[in-house]
């Protein structure tokens, strides 16, 4: 593809030839001979015009240097053959000397302008040729089904255009390099000369390009520019490979998470019925005086809570968990939390504080979900705080939000684990095996977000943790 385009473009480039120079030299002599036979009757202005045309023609056929030479020869011929005294190099009148130098200046100037125009035409032709080749390459790479095929096309174009023996493109991952495409004789011959160019995308090294040839790889300016453009194409191709690999990995993780959620939801749903049966049997056994019945019922309740958490987490992630956002009081929800833990705190104290400096502590939130969030936070604090220390539960107004805070004097969360504590099933490595599954904080965070709020963590001054629930506040006016 590219070789055909290149040959057509190169055919338009003009190059001076020896035949052209000989032809215009003979024409100069012929014009001189013809005008010399009419010398007594011909005006010098006609002579100058004829020589000027011959000089311009010689410039076109023989190039800039040959045009300058023709101008000098014409200068001498006009003076020698057509100005009196004839057949000498002397000048009879000052006006004739002016005419001679005017001819020389005009010839040199027009030759220079013509040469520049030819050079610009050659450069324009080269640029058009390069754009055509790049557009064909772009079309070919866009139509390639995979990045590997696109990189193979780029390697072939580089090999053909630079006329090297072979070309290879490598991908760089850290300190490792792997070949992803090559064109030409492979493997390269022993002793082949090599040229290696780095491939960068967005400022990062993504690969390298290798050229092999039996002799030194010498490139002119145009080839260097073309190679630079193609290395950019190659870098984009390698970067495309990396992005497609990451996209495939991310899609695999999403699919794995989806299957995991489906599995958890299915297993959790199917476990509810046998758990209900076990609990009913345990209650019957307790009525018959079985001493182990209470333990069985407690474990069934514990397992039932875990199953319910799994089901709720699946519903929240699936977007099927409904919220009922309405006007509620912070005092009411804190009171419900305290009542809930009044018999389950096992002698621990939950100290509540309401900021009465605020005119009203109302907010727009789902009462049941908010109660569950705060219950999860208080339960988490009771689990990790020392038995002799209370858990502080407070509410205040902060800007346009209600802030509920649960503070304890437990071991706190190491900075390296702060970003993980809201992930499902995450448990600190040093946490005791108390039967928790690591779902409480994850469910609390998702329930808060479903109401337009958020759960945050901060280390408590003096030691411990502070978990804060922020929800939209409500103003009476």
Coordinates of C-alpha atoms in Angstrom, one line a residue:
X1 CA 0.0 0.0 0.0
X2 CA 2.5 2.6 1.1
X3 CA 5.2 1.7 -1.5
X4 CA 2.7 2.5 -4.4
X5 CA 1.8 5.9 -2.9
X6 CA 5.4 6.7 -2.3
X7 CA 6.5 6.1 -5.9
X8 CA 3.7 8.3 -7.3
X9 CA 4.7 11.2 -5.1
X10 CA 8.4 10.9 -5.7
X11 CA 7.8 11.0 -9.5
X12 CA 6.7 14.7 -9.2
X13 CA 10.0 15.8 -7.6
X14 CA 12.2 17.7 -10.1
X15 CA 15.9 16.9 -10.2
X16 CA 18.4 18.7 -12.5
X17 CA 19.9 16.4 -15.1
X18 CA 23.1 16.5 -17.2
X19 CA 21.0 16.2 -20.4
X20 CA 19.0 19.3 -19.5
X21 CA 22.2 21.3 -18.9
X22 CA 23.7 20.2 -22.2
X23 CA 20.5 21.0 -24.0
X24 CA 20.3 24.6 -22.6
X25 CA 24.0 25.1 -23.3
X26 CA 23.5 24.3 -26.9
X27 CA 20.5 26.5 -27.0
X28 CA 22.5 29.4 -25.6
X29 CA 25.1 28.9 -28.3
X30 CA 22.5 28.7 -31.0
X31 CA 20.7 31.9 -29.9
X32 CA 24.1 33.7 -29.8
X33 CA 25.0 32.5 -33.3
X34 CA 21.6 33.4 -34.7
X35 CA 21.6 36.9 -33.1
X36 CA 25.3 37.5 -34.1
X37 CA 24.3 37.1 -37.8
X38 CA 21.8 39.9 -37.4
X39 CA 24.0 42.0 -35.1
X40 CA 24.0 45.3 -37.1
X41 CA 20.2 45.2 -37.3
X42 CA 19.1 44.0 -33.9
X43 CA 18.5 46.2 -30.8
X44 CA 20.3 45.4 -27.6
X45 CA 17.1 45.3 -25.6
X46 CA 16.0 42.3 -27.8
X47 CA 19.3 40.7 -27.1
X48 CA 19.0 41.1 -23.4
X49 CA 15.4 39.7 -23.4
X50 CA 16.5 36.6 -25.4
X51 CA 19.4 35.8 -23.1
X52 CA 17.1 36.4 -20.0
X53 CA 14.7 33.7 -21.4
X54 CA 17.5 31.3 -22.0
X55 CA 18.9 31.8 -18.5
X56 CA 15.5 31.2 -16.9
X57 CA 15.1 28.0 -19.0
X58 CA 18.5 26.9 -18.0
X59 CA 17.6 27.4 -14.3
X60 CA 14.6 25.2 -14.7
X61 CA 16.5 22.5 -16.5
X62 CA 19.8 22.7 -14.7
X63 CA 19.1 24.0 -11.3
X64 CA 20.2 27.1 -9.3
X65 CA 24.0 26.8 -9.9
X66 CA 23.6 26.2 -13.6
X67 CA 21.3 29.2 -13.8
X68 CA 23.9 31.5 -12.2
X69 CA 26.5 30.2 -14.6
X70 CA 24.2 30.9 -17.6
X71 CA 23.7 34.4 -16.3
X72 CA 27.4 35.1 -16.2
X73 CA 28.0 33.6 -19.6
X74 CA 25.2 35.7 -21.0
X75 CA 26.7 38.8 -19.4
X76 CA 30.0 38.1 -21.2
X77 CA 28.3 37.2 -24.6
X78 CA 26.2 40.4 -24.6
X79 CA 29.3 42.5 -23.9
X80 CA 31.6 40.7 -26.4
X81 CA 29.3 40.1 -29.3
X82 CA 26.6 42.8 -29.2
X83 CA 28.1 46.0 -27.7
X84 CA 30.5 48.3 -29.5
X85 CA 33.4 47.9 -30.0
X86 CA 32.3 44.4 -31.1
X87 CA 34.4 41.3 -30.3
X88 CA 36.0 42.9 -27.3
X89 CA 35.2 43.0 -23.6
X90 CA 35.4 46.8 -23.5
X91 CA 32.4 49.0 -22.8
X92 CA 31.9 52.1 -25.1
X93 CA 29.1 53.9 -23.3
X94 CA 28.3 54.1 -19.5
X95 CA 24.6 53.3 -20.3
X96 CA 25.7 50.0 -21.8
X97 CA 27.5 49.1 -18.6
X98 CA 24.3 49.8 -16.6
X99 CA 22.3 47.6 -19.0
X100 CA 24.8 44.7 -18.5
X101 CA 24.6 44.8 -14.8
X102 CA 20.9 45.2 -14.9
X103 CA 20.8 42.0 -17.0
X104 CA 23.0 40.2 -14.5
X105 CA 21.0 41.3 -11.5
X106 CA 17.7 40.4 -13.1
X107 CA 19.0 37.0 -14.2
X108 CA 20.5 36.2 -10.8
X109 CA 17.4 37.4 -8.9
X110 CA 14.9 35.5 -11.1
X111 CA 17.1 32.4 -10.9
X112 CA 17.1 32.5 -7.1
X113 CA 13.4 33.1 -6.9
X114 CA 12.8 30.2 -9.3
X115 CA 15.0 27.9 -7.3
X116 CA 13.2 28.8 -4.1
X117 CA 9.8 28.2 -5.7
X118 CA 11.0 24.8 -6.9
X119 CA 12.3 23.9 -3.4
X120 CA 9.0 24.9 -1.9
X121 CA 7.1 22.8 -4.5
X122 CA 9.4 19.8 -3.7
X123 CA 8.7 20.3 0.1
X124 CA 5.0 20.6 -0.5
X125 CA 5.0 17.4 -2.6
X126 CA 6.9 15.6 0.2
X127 CA 4.5 16.8 2.8
X128 CA 1.5 15.7 0.7
X129 CA 3.1 12.4 0.2
X130 CA 3.7 12.0 3.9
X131 CA 0.1 13.0 4.8
X132 CA -1.2 10.5 2.3
X133 CA 0.9 7.7 3.7
X134 CA -0.1 8.6 7.3
X135 CA -3.8 8.8 6.4
X136 CA -3.5 5.3 4.8
X137 CA -1.7 4.0 7.8
X138 CA -4.3 5.6 10.1
X139 CA -7.1 4.0 8.2
X140 CA -5.4 0.6 8.3
X141 CA -4.8 0.8 12.0
X142 CA -8.3 1.9 12.8
X143 CA -9.7 -1.0 10.8
X144 CA -7.4 -3.4 12.6
X145 CA -9.3 -5.8 14.9
X146 CA -6.7 -5.9 17.6
X147 CA -3.9 -3.6 18.8
X148 CA -1.4 -6.3 17.8
X149 CA -2.6 -6.2 14.1
X150 CA -2.4 -2.4 14.1
X151 CA 1.2 -2.5 15.5
X152 CA 2.1 -5.1 12.8
X153 CA 0.8 -2.7 10.1
X154 CA 2.9 0.1 11.6
X155 CA 6.0 -2.1 11.7
X156 CA 5.5 -3.0 8.0
X157 CA 5.2 0.6 7.0
X158 CA 8.3 1.6 8.8
X159 CA 10.3 -1.2 7.3
X160 CA 9.1 -0.4 3.8
X161 CA 9.5 3.4 4.0
X162 CA 12.9 3.4 5.6
X163 CA 14.0 0.4 3.5
X164 CA 15.5 -1.4 6.5
X165 CA 15.8 -5.2 6.8
X166 CA 13.4 -5.6 9.8
X167 CA 11.5 -3.6 12.4
X168 CA 10.1 -4.7 15.8
X169 CA 7.9 -3.1 18.4
X170 CA 8.2 -4.0 22.1
X171 CA 5.9 -3.3 25.1
X172 CA 7.4 -2.2 28.4
X173 CA 5.9 -3.2 31.7
X174 CA 8.0 -2.0 34.6
X175 CA 11.4 -3.5 34.0
X176 CA 10.1 -6.2 31.6
X177 CA 10.0 -5.9 27.9
X178 CA 8.0 -8.1 25.5
X179 CA 7.8 -8.1 21.7
X180 CA 4.3 -7.4 20.4
X181 CA 4.9 -7.0 16.6
X182 CA 7.6 -7.3 14.0
X183 CA 8.0 -7.1 10.2
X184 CA 10.7 -8.2 7.8
X185 CA 13.4 -10.8 8.2
X186 CA 13.1 -12.4 11.7
X187 CA 15.0 -13.0 13.8
X188 CA 17.5 -10.3 12.7
X189 CA 20.8 -11.5 11.2
X190 CA 23.8 -11.8 13.5
X191 CA 25.8 -8.6 13.4
X192 CA 23.0 -6.5 12.0
X193 CA 23.2 -2.8 12.8
X194 CA 20.5 -1.7 15.3
X195 CA 18.7 1.5 16.1
X196 CA 16.4 1.7 19.1
X197 CA 13.8 4.5 19.7
X198 CA 11.7 4.9 22.9
X199 CA 7.9 5.0 22.7
X200 CA 6.2 7.4 25.1
X201 CA 2.5 8.1 25.6
X202 CA 1.3 11.0 27.9
X203 CA 4.9 11.4 29.1
X204 CA 5.3 7.8 30.2
X205 CA 7.6 5.2 28.6
X206 CA 5.3 2.4 27.2
X207 CA 7.6 0.6 24.8
X208 CA 10.5 0.8 22.3
X209 CA 10.9 0.5 18.5
X210 CA 13.9 -1.5 17.1
X211 CA 15.3 -1.2 13.5
X212 CA 17.7 -3.7 12.0
X213 CA 19.8 -3.5 8.8
X214 CA 23.0 -5.1 7.5
X215 CA 24.6 -1.7 7.2
X216 CA 24.5 1.6 9.2
X217 CA 20.9 3.0 9.3
X218 CA 21.4 6.5 7.9
X219 CA 18.2 8.6 7.6
X220 CA 17.7 12.0 6.0
X221 CA 15.7 14.8 7.6
X222 CA 12.4 13.8 5.9
X223 CA 12.8 10.1 7.0
X224 CA 13.6 11.2 10.5
X225 CA 10.4 13.3 10.6
X226 CA 8.4 10.4 9.2
X227 CA 9.9 8.0 11.7
X228 CA 9.1 10.3 14.5
X229 CA 5.4 10.5 13.4
X230 CA 5.2 6.7 13.2
X231 CA 6.8 6.1 16.6
X232 CA 3.9 8.2 17.9
X233 CA 1.4 5.9 16.2
X234 CA 3.3 2.9 17.6
X235 CA 3.2 4.4 21.2
X236 CA -0.6 4.9 20.9
X237 CA -1.0 1.3 19.7
X238 CA 1.0 0.0 22.7
X239 CA -1.0 2.3 25.0
X240 CA -4.2 0.9 23.5
X241 CA -3.0 -2.6 24.4
X242 CA -2.6 -1.6 28.0
X243 CA -6.0 0.1 28.2
X244 CA -7.8 -2.9 26.6
X245 CA -6.0 -5.2 29.1
X246 CA -7.1 -3.1 32.0
X247 CA -10.6 -2.8 30.7
X248 CA -10.8 -6.6 30.3
X249 CA -9.5 -7.0 33.9
X250 CA -12.0 -4.5 35.3
X251 CA -14.8 -6.3 33.4
X252 CA -13.7 -9.6 34.9
X253 CA -13.8 -8.1 38.4
X254 CA -17.3 -6.7 37.8
X255 CA -18.5 -10.0 36.5
X256 CA -17.0 -11.8 39.5
X257 CA -18.6 -9.3 41.9
X258 CA -21.9 -9.7 40.2
X259 CA -21.8 -13.5 40.4
X260 CA -20.7 -13.2 44.1
X261 CA -23.7 -11.0 44.9
X262 CA -26.0 -13.4 43.1
X263 CA -24.6 -16.3 45.1
X264 CA -24.7 -14.5 48.4
X265 CA -28.3 -13.4 47.8
X266 CA -29.4 -16.9 46.8
X267 CA -27.7 -18.7 49.7
X268 CA -28.9 -16.1 52.2
X269 CA -32.5 -16.4 51.0
X270 CA -32.4 -20.2 51.1
X271 CA -30.9 -20.2 54.7
X272 CA -33.8 -18.2 56.2
X273 CA -36.3 -21.0 56.1
X274 CA -34.1 -23.7 57.9
X275 CA -33.0 -21.1 60.5
X276 CA -36.6 -20.3 61.3
X277 CA -37.2 -24.0 61.7
X278 CA -34.1 -24.5 64.0
X279 CA -35.2 -21.6 66.2
X280 CA -38.7 -23.0 66.5
X281 CA -37.3 -26.4 67.4
X282 CA -35.0 -24.8 70.0
X283 CA -37.9 -23.0 71.6
X284 CA -39.8 -26.4 71.8
X285 CA -36.8 -28.0 73.3
X286 CA -36.5 -25.2 75.9
X287 CA -40.1 -25.9 76.9
X288 CA -39.2 -29.5 77.5
X289 CA -36.3 -28.4 79.7
X290 CA -33.4 -29.0 77.4
X291 CA -30.4 -27.1 78.7
X292 CA -28.8 -26.6 75.3
X293 CA -31.9 -25.1 73.8
X294 CA -31.0 -21.5 74.8
X295 CA -27.5 -21.8 73.2
X296 CA -29.1 -23.2 70.0
X297 CA -31.5 -20.3 69.8
X298 CA -28.8 -17.7 70.4
X299 CA -26.6 -19.1 67.7
X300 CA -29.7 -19.3 65.4
X301 CA -30.4 -15.6 66.1
X302 CA -26.8 -14.7 65.4
X303 CA -26.7 -16.6 62.1
X304 CA -30.1 -15.1 61.2
X305 CA -28.7 -11.6 61.7
X306 CA -25.8 -12.4 59.5
X307 CA -28.1 -13.8 56.8
X308 CA -30.3 -10.6 57.0
X309 CA -27.2 -8.4 56.7
X310 CA -26.2 -10.3 53.5
X311 CA -29.6 -10.0 52.0
X312 CA -29.8 -6.3 52.8
X313 CA -26.3 -5.7 51.4
X314 CA -27.4 -7.5 48.1
X315 CA -30.6 -5.4 47.9
X316 CA -28.7 -2.1 48.5
X317 CA -26.1 -2.9 45.8
X318 CA -28.8 -4.0 43.5
X319 CA -30.8 -0.8 44.0
X320 CA -33.9 -2.5 45.3
X321 CA -33.6 -1.3 48.9
X322 CA -36.2 1.4 49.3
X323 CA -35.9 4.5 51.6
X324 CA -38.7 6.6 53.1
X325 CA -37.2 10.1 53.6
X326 CA -39.3 12.4 55.7
X327 CA -39.1 14.9 58.5
X328 CA -37.7 13.4 61.7
X329 CA -36.2 14.5 64.9
X330 CA -32.6 13.7 66.0
X331 CA -33.8 13.4 69.6
X332 CA -36.3 10.7 68.6
X333 CA -33.8 8.6 66.8
X334 CA -31.2 8.8 69.5
X335 CA -33.8 7.9 72.1
X336 CA -34.7 4.8 70.0
X337 CA -31.0 3.8 69.9
X338 CA -30.6 4.1 73.7
X339 CA -33.8 2.0 74.3
X340 CA -32.5 -0.6 71.8
X341 CA -29.2 -1.0 73.8
X342 CA -30.7 -0.6 77.2
X343 CA -30.7 -4.3 77.8
X344 CA -28.0 -5.4 75.4
X345 CA -25.1 -3.2 76.5
X346 CA -24.1 -5.8 79.1
X347 CA -23.5 -3.1 81.8
X348 CA -21.8 -0.7 79.4
X349 CA -22.9 3.0 79.4
X350 CA -24.1 4.8 76.3
X351 CA -23.9 8.5 77.1
X352 CA -26.1 10.8 74.9
X353 CA -25.6 14.5 74.3
X354 CA -27.9 16.8 72.3
X355 CA -26.7 20.2 71.3
X356 CA -29.5 22.4 72.7
X357 CA -27.9 25.6 71.6
X358 CA -29.5 24.9 68.2
X359 CA -33.1 25.9 67.7
X360 CA -34.2 22.5 66.3
X361 CA -32.5 19.3 65.4
X362 CA -34.7 18.1 62.6
X363 CA -33.6 16.4 59.4
X364 CA -35.0 14.8 56.2
X365 CA -34.1 11.1 56.6
X366 CA -35.5 7.6 56.8
X367 CA -36.1 6.9 60.6
X368 CA -35.7 3.1 60.3
X369 CA -32.5 3.2 58.2
X370 CA -31.0 5.9 60.4
X371 CA -31.7 3.9 63.5
X372 CA -30.0 0.9 62.0
X373 CA -26.9 3.0 61.0
X374 CA -26.5 4.4 64.5
X375 CA -27.2 1.0 66.0
X376 CA -24.4 -0.5 63.8
X377 CA -22.0 2.3 64.9
X378 CA -22.9 1.9 68.6
X379 CA -22.6 -1.9 68.4
X380 CA -19.2 -1.6 66.7
X381 CA -18.0 0.8 69.5
X382 CA -19.2 -1.5 72.2
X383 CA -17.4 -4.4 70.6
X384 CA -13.9 -2.7 70.5
X385 CA -14.0 -0.2 73.4
X386 CA -12.7 -1.2 76.9
X387 CA -15.5 -2.4 79.2
X388 CA -14.9 0.4 81.7
X389 CA -15.3 3.3 79.2
X390 CA -18.7 4.6 78.0
X391 CA -19.7 5.1 74.4
X392 CA -20.6 8.7 73.6
X393 CA -23.6 9.3 71.3
X394 CA -24.2 12.9 70.3
X395 CA -26.2 15.0 67.8
X396 CA -25.6 18.6 66.6
X397 CA -26.3 20.9 63.7
X398 CA -23.4 21.6 61.3
X399 CA -24.3 24.0 58.5
X400 CA -27.1 22.4 56.5
X401 CA -26.4 19.0 58.0
X402 CA -27.2 17.0 61.1
X403 CA -24.2 15.4 62.6
X404 CA -24.6 12.2 64.7
X405 CA -21.4 11.1 66.3
X406 CA -20.5 7.8 68.1
X407 CA -17.2 8.1 70.0
X408 CA -15.3 5.4 71.9
X409 CA -12.0 4.8 73.6
X410 CA -11.1 1.7 71.7
X411 CA -7.8 1.0 69.8
X412 CA -8.8 3.2 66.9
X413 CA -8.1 2.5 63.2
X414 CA -4.5 2.5 61.8
X415 CA -4.1 5.1 59.1
X416 CA -3.3 2.4 56.5
X417 CA -6.7 0.8 57.1
X418 CA -9.0 3.8 57.1
X419 CA -9.9 3.4 53.4
X420 CA -10.8 -0.2 53.9
X421 CA -13.1 -0.2 56.9
X422 CA -16.2 0.5 54.9
X423 CA -15.6 -2.4 52.5
X424 CA -17.8 -5.5 52.9
X425 CA -16.3 -8.3 54.9
X426 CA -13.3 -6.2 56.0
X427 CA -12.1 -6.9 59.5
X428 CA -9.0 -5.5 61.1
X429 CA -6.2 -8.1 61.2
X430 CA -5.9 -7.7 65.0
X431 CA -9.7 -8.0 65.6
X432 CA -10.9 -10.7 67.9
X433 CA -12.9 -13.6 66.5
X434 CA -16.3 -12.6 68.0
X435 CA -18.4 -13.8 65.1
X436 CA -18.7 -10.5 63.3
X437 CA -18.6 -10.7 59.5
X438 CA -17.4 -7.1 58.7
X439 CA -20.8 -6.0 57.2
X440 CA -22.0 -3.4 59.8
X441 CA -19.9 -0.4 58.6
X442 CA -20.4 -1.3 54.9
X443 CA -24.2 -1.4 55.3
X444 CA -24.2 1.8 57.4
X445 CA -22.2 3.6 54.7
X446 CA -24.6 2.5 51.9
X447 CA -27.7 3.3 53.9
X448 CA -26.4 6.8 54.6
X449 CA -25.6 7.4 50.9
X450 CA -29.1 6.2 49.9
X451 CA -30.4 9.2 52.0
X452 CA -28.0 11.7 50.6
X453 CA -25.7 11.4 53.6
X454 CA -22.3 9.8 54.5
X455 CA -20.5 8.1 57.3
X456 CA -17.0 9.4 58.2
X457 CA -14.3 8.2 60.4
X458 CA -11.8 10.3 62.5
X459 CA -9.4 9.4 65.2
X460 CA -10.5 10.7 68.6
X461 CA -8.4 13.1 70.5
X462 CA -6.8 11.2 73.4
X463 CA -7.3 7.8 71.8
X464 CA -10.2 5.9 70.2
X465 CA -12.5 6.4 67.2
X466 CA -15.2 8.8 66.2
X467 CA -17.7 7.7 63.5
X468 CA -20.0 10.5 62.3
X469 CA -23.2 10.2 60.3
X470 CA -24.1 13.3 58.3
X471 CA -27.6 13.7 57.0
X472 CA -29.5 16.6 55.4
X473 CA -31.0 19.0 58.1
X474 CA -34.4 20.7 57.9
X475 CA -35.1 24.4 58.7
X476 CA -38.6 25.3 60.0
X477 CA -38.8 28.4 57.8

